Amino acid sequence: MRNILLIAQREYKEQVRGRTFLITTILLPAVFIGVFYLSFLSSKHSGTDKHIAVACSDPALASAIRTEILSDADAHSTVDLFAPEMPGMLMDSDRARLVSEVNNKSIDGFFWVDVPATGPIQATYEAQTAGDFVTSERLQSALNHALLRGRLVEHGISASAADALLQTVKVDTRQIKNGKEVTSNAISSFYSAYIMALLLTMTTMIYGLNVGRSVIQEKTSRIFEVMLATVKAGDMLTGKLIGIGAVGLTQIFIWIAAGAIFASSALGAQYLTGNLKIHISLLQIVLFAVYFLLGYTLNSALFAGLGATLETEQELQQYSPLAALPVWLSFSMILLISTNPNSIWVVAASLFPPCTPIVMFLRMGSQMPPLWQIGASIVLMLLAIAAVLWFSTRLYRIGILMYGKRATLPEMMRWLRYS
Amino acid sequence: MPVVELSAVTKAYQDKVAVNQLSFRIEPGQMFGLLGPNGSGKTSSIRMMIGITAPDSGSITLFDQPFSRSSLTRVGYLPEERGLYKKMKVLDQLIFMGSLRGLSADEAQKRAIAWAKKLDIAHAILKKTDELSKGMQQKIQFISALIHEPELIIMDEPFSGLDPVNATLLQDTLLEQKAQGKTILFSTHRMDQVEKLCDSIALIHQGNLVLSGRVREIKSRYKRDRVIVEFQGDDSFLRSPEIAQAKNYSGHVEIQLKDDGDAQKLLAEAASKATIFRFELMEPSLEEIFIQTVGGKVDA
């Protein structure tokens, strides 16, 4: 035990004193905050400042659509009413003129609404950008509102009464926790959990790869032979995992402390409001540390075994997608996780050990998973860690003494049999 | 009570037998040479002695006890593949290694500084390892193997890559350790070094023990059939029927006698024809004994 602690201490001191620790401690959250803020800004500004022409065979409807579009002040839209060559009728030459204007970039796009004498209304939005679904949604809503308002007036309802009928209602979210209603902000809860999941992903991946890198460095510096003359291979690996894991925990502690100081400061109170308000409970902080340790141990055990079979850090880089795979899988389900956190697929993904830390935290953004699922996920992760450690220590014990070339799969199978 | 004893130890890797039925013992206070060409099984044998690998069959005792890892704090090991933490400061590295072998950090630091002074690297003790020359790194490795004052010192090719001054410095240090009663196992393919330093040897080839015993006894088993002659004058004595082969380097001749060749007859013949400055009947070197024993089939 003394030797394990000595090795852990050495790993910890060397890594914490290193430049990489300082850089990642400051840079990683800075990059995260930057990315988060950018995505927040981009979502706020998507589909805004558009210059659109409305072409409609019914001038009254065209005007009503324009009014509807301009009523969304946040969109900062500029809307022109297009005058067709033949009033009350849209022709191919009109479309050609509009296409030319889009092409000249004098407008961003045009909203073509053809109202035939009989049959349904045909509406098209044509623009320079193909994927502008925000503007498309906004135009569709404006058209439907304008049509509905027109029809209500046609049926004898006064314009002011129609406006009152069409007034939109803002939906607030409230969460029911343990049978009690609590006010919650769906967006800020989601973002808080999303950031924690991202941080968890980055730290478990970075520190897992760190263990692999450290094994390769010791292998290339030939330190193993000296160490193994004193310490058992298993103790060396355990010491390394504890030491590097403690470095990760230190970094997380620094981030949490810095976050708490910022949140309690006047500057934090000024910025962290509304959708940016931080919604993190004490249980989430505890689970963050627990899932970090589990995710880190799983990744690092995998990369320690893998590192022992390799010769260079470049070779290790080729295997890094192995760690990224569960991340891709988890984030590909993000929509399902946030809208239906208790569906069978989401529960299954959160119990699948490589995905557990990320999916669990994404689920927490919508609803805290039941305690039994959290407990089961921890047990399953511990079992997965035991299985990976079983393989890895066997590969590690032999691999660290094999120099010269990357081990082949049949060689690794033989090593597993030997140990 | 032997410090190390190997009895019929065998180790195979896949289809290659690295060590085959190897047996020898090292007595306390001896400097013991484990000899053989590259790839003969020396490192494999050492790795089994200190528990890095386990033998497939046979038994190993350390300090007269069946091998146990707890005995390893009494062993100092300098592997052939030198290994140090490159980004770690020399002093931190030596304290870490000393602590792993049971020393307190304070004691390890005290000893590291004393050794650094002795081996003339005190100025480098606060530097990172990768800032030092290879020779200095080798000295650090040497200190790391001896810092806990082990009773058994195992050195695998300790002088390889060292300049003559540093090689002599480390050689003298080893002799000092021997004088203090330490047992030293010295593995090398350089048989000339062993001849000077070792009391006993085990000579292995392709994993098999070829020769073992005290160096003097082994050498005395082989007859002296090599003669060095330095002369001036008529060299016709070099065609004597006593000679199997002679290499003449302008008055310095290395002669191999025939199996039944008589050195005294050759001396009389040479003296009658030339002025003899030196006539020395040489004992065979370990290298010659080795080549004779394995029939010249040496891989390296």
Coordinates of C-alpha atoms in Angstrom, one line a residue, chain A residues 57-252:
Chain A
S57 CA -51.8 38.0 -55.4
D58 CA -54.1 39.4 -52.7
P59 CA -52.8 42.8 -51.7
A60 CA -54.7 42.8 -48.4
L61 CA -53.3 39.5 -47.4
A62 CA -49.7 40.7 -48.4
S63 CA -50.1 43.7 -46.1
A64 CA -51.4 41.5 -43.3
I65 CA -48.5 39.1 -43.6
R66 CA -46.0 42.1 -43.5
T67 CA -47.7 43.4 -40.4
E68 CA -47.4 39.9 -38.8
I69 CA -43.7 39.5 -39.6
L70 CA -42.9 43.0 -38.3
S71 CA -44.7 42.3 -35.1
D72 CA -41.8 40.1 -34.0
A73 CA -39.5 43.0 -33.0
D74 CA -36.6 40.6 -32.0
A75 CA -36.4 39.4 -35.6
H76 CA -35.3 42.9 -36.9
S77 CA -36.8 42.1 -40.3
T78 CA -37.2 44.4 -43.2
V79 CA -40.2 43.5 -45.3
D80 CA -41.0 44.9 -48.7
L81 CA -44.4 44.5 -50.4
F82 CA -43.9 43.3 -54.0
A83 CA -46.0 44.9 -56.7
P84 CA -46.9 42.4 -59.4
E85 CA -46.9 43.4 -63.0
M86 CA -50.6 42.7 -63.2
P87 CA -52.2 43.7 -59.9
G88 CA -54.1 40.8 -58.3
M89 CA -52.1 38.2 -60.2
L90 CA -48.7 36.6 -59.9
M91 CA -46.9 35.6 -63.1
D92 CA -43.7 33.9 -64.1
S93 CA -42.2 37.2 -65.0
D94 CA -42.8 38.4 -61.4
R95 CA -41.0 35.4 -60.0
A96 CA -38.1 36.0 -62.4
R97 CA -37.8 39.6 -61.2
L98 CA -37.7 38.4 -57.6
V99 CA -35.2 35.7 -58.3
S100 CA -33.0 38.3 -60.0
E101 CA -33.2 40.5 -56.9
V102 CA -32.2 37.6 -54.6
N103 CA -29.4 36.9 -57.0
N104 CA -28.3 40.6 -56.9
K105 CA -28.4 40.3 -53.1
S106 CA -30.7 43.3 -52.9
I107 CA -33.0 41.0 -50.8
D108 CA -32.3 37.9 -48.8
G109 CA -35.4 36.1 -50.1
F110 CA -39.0 36.4 -51.1
F111 CA -42.2 34.9 -49.8
W112 CA -44.4 33.9 -52.7
V113 CA -48.1 33.5 -51.7
D114 CA -50.4 32.6 -54.6
V115 CA -54.1 32.8 -53.7
P116 CA -56.1 31.0 -56.5
A117 CA -59.8 31.7 -57.1
T118 CA -60.4 28.1 -56.1
G119 CA -58.3 25.5 -54.3
P120 CA -55.7 25.8 -51.5
I121 CA -53.2 28.7 -51.2
Q122 CA -49.7 27.9 -52.4
A123 CA -46.9 29.5 -50.4
T124 CA -43.1 29.3 -51.0
Y125 CA -40.1 30.9 -49.4
E126 CA -37.2 31.2 -51.8
A127 CA -33.9 32.5 -50.4
Q128 CA -30.1 32.5 -50.9
T129 CA -29.8 30.1 -47.9
A130 CA -31.3 26.7 -48.1
G131 CA -31.4 25.7 -44.4
D132 CA -33.0 28.9 -42.9
F133 CA -35.7 27.0 -41.1
V134 CA -36.1 29.8 -38.5
T135 CA -37.3 32.3 -41.1
S136 CA -39.3 29.7 -42.8
E137 CA -41.2 28.9 -39.5
R138 CA -41.6 32.7 -38.9
L139 CA -43.2 33.2 -42.3
Q140 CA -45.5 30.2 -42.0
S141 CA -46.7 31.5 -38.6
A142 CA -47.2 35.0 -40.1
L143 CA -49.2 33.7 -43.1
N144 CA -51.4 31.5 -40.9
H145 CA -52.1 34.3 -38.4
A146 CA -52.9 36.7 -41.2
L147 CA -55.2 34.2 -42.9
L148 CA -57.0 33.4 -39.7
R149 CA -57.3 37.1 -38.8
G150 CA -58.7 37.8 -42.3
R151 CA -61.2 34.9 -42.0
L152 CA -62.4 36.0 -38.6
V153 CA -63.0 39.5 -39.9
E154 CA -64.8 38.1 -42.9
H155 CA -67.1 36.3 -40.5
G156 CA -68.1 39.5 -38.9
I157 CA -65.7 39.7 -36.0
S158 CA -64.3 43.1 -35.4
A159 CA -60.6 43.6 -36.0
S160 CA -59.8 44.4 -32.4
A161 CA -61.7 41.3 -31.2
A162 CA -59.8 39.2 -33.8
D163 CA -56.5 40.6 -32.5
A164 CA -57.6 39.7 -28.9
L165 CA -58.5 36.2 -30.0
L166 CA -55.1 35.7 -31.7
Q167 CA -53.0 37.0 -28.9
T168 CA -50.2 34.4 -28.1
V169 CA -49.7 33.0 -24.7
K170 CA -46.2 32.5 -23.2
V171 CA -45.9 29.1 -21.6
D172 CA -43.9 28.9 -18.4
T173 CA -42.4 25.6 -17.3
R174 CA -42.9 24.2 -13.8
Q175 CA -41.4 21.0 -12.6
I176 CA -43.0 18.6 -10.2
K177 CA -40.4 17.3 -7.8
N178 CA -41.4 14.8 -5.1
G179 CA -45.1 15.8 -5.5
K180 CA -44.4 19.6 -5.2
E181 CA -44.5 22.2 -7.9
V182 CA -41.2 24.1 -8.3
T183 CA -40.5 27.0 -10.7
S184 CA -37.9 26.0 -13.3
N185 CA -36.4 27.4 -16.4
A186 CA -36.3 24.5 -18.9
I187 CA -33.6 26.2 -21.0
S188 CA -31.2 27.1 -18.1
S189 CA -31.7 23.6 -16.5
F190 CA -30.9 22.0 -19.8
Y191 CA -27.8 24.2 -20.4
S192 CA -26.5 23.6 -16.9
A193 CA -26.8 19.8 -17.3
Y194 CA -25.4 20.1 -20.9
I195 CA -22.3 21.9 -19.7
M196 CA -21.7 19.4 -16.9
A197 CA -22.1 16.5 -19.3
L198 CA -19.6 18.2 -21.7
L199 CA -17.1 18.9 -18.9
L200 CA -17.5 15.3 -17.7
T201 CA -16.9 14.1 -21.2
M202 CA -13.8 16.2 -21.7
T203 CA -12.2 15.4 -18.3
T204 CA -12.8 11.6 -18.4
M205 CA -11.5 11.5 -22.0
I206 CA -8.5 13.8 -21.3
Y207 CA -7.4 12.0 -18.1
G208 CA -8.1 8.5 -19.6
L209 CA -5.8 9.4 -22.5
N210 CA -3.3 10.9 -20.0
V211 CA -3.0 7.5 -18.3
G212 CA -2.3 5.8 -21.7
R213 CA 0.2 8.5 -22.6
S214 CA 2.0 8.1 -19.2
V215 CA 2.2 4.3 -19.7
I216 CA 3.8 4.8 -23.2
Q217 CA 6.2 7.5 -21.8
E218 CA 7.4 5.1 -19.1
K219 CA 7.6 2.3 -21.6
T220 CA 9.8 4.3 -24.0
S221 CA 11.9 5.7 -21.1
R222 CA 12.4 2.0 -20.0
I223 CA 11.6 2.9 -16.4
F224 CA 9.5 -0.2 -16.0
E225 CA 12.4 -2.6 -15.6
V226 CA 13.7 -0.7 -12.6
M227 CA 10.3 -0.2 -11.1
L228 CA 9.2 -3.8 -11.5
A229 CA 12.3 -4.9 -9.6
T230 CA 10.7 -3.2 -6.6
V231 CA 7.0 -2.9 -7.2
K232 CA 4.3 -5.2 -8.6
A233 CA 2.8 -4.3 -12.0
G234 CA -0.6 -4.2 -10.5
D235 CA 0.5 -1.7 -7.8
M236 CA 2.2 0.4 -10.4
L237 CA -1.0 0.6 -12.4
T238 CA -3.2 1.3 -9.3
G239 CA -0.8 4.0 -8.1
K240 CA -0.9 5.6 -11.6
L241 CA -4.7 5.5 -11.8
I242 CA -5.1 7.0 -8.3
G243 CA -2.5 9.7 -8.9
I244 CA -3.9 10.9 -12.3
G245 CA -7.5 10.5 -11.0
A246 CA -6.6 12.8 -8.1
V247 CA -5.2 15.3 -10.6
G248 CA -8.6 15.3 -12.4
L249 CA -10.5 15.7 -9.1
T250 CA -8.3 18.6 -8.2
Q251 CA -9.0 20.3 -11.5
I252 CA -12.8 19.8 -11.1

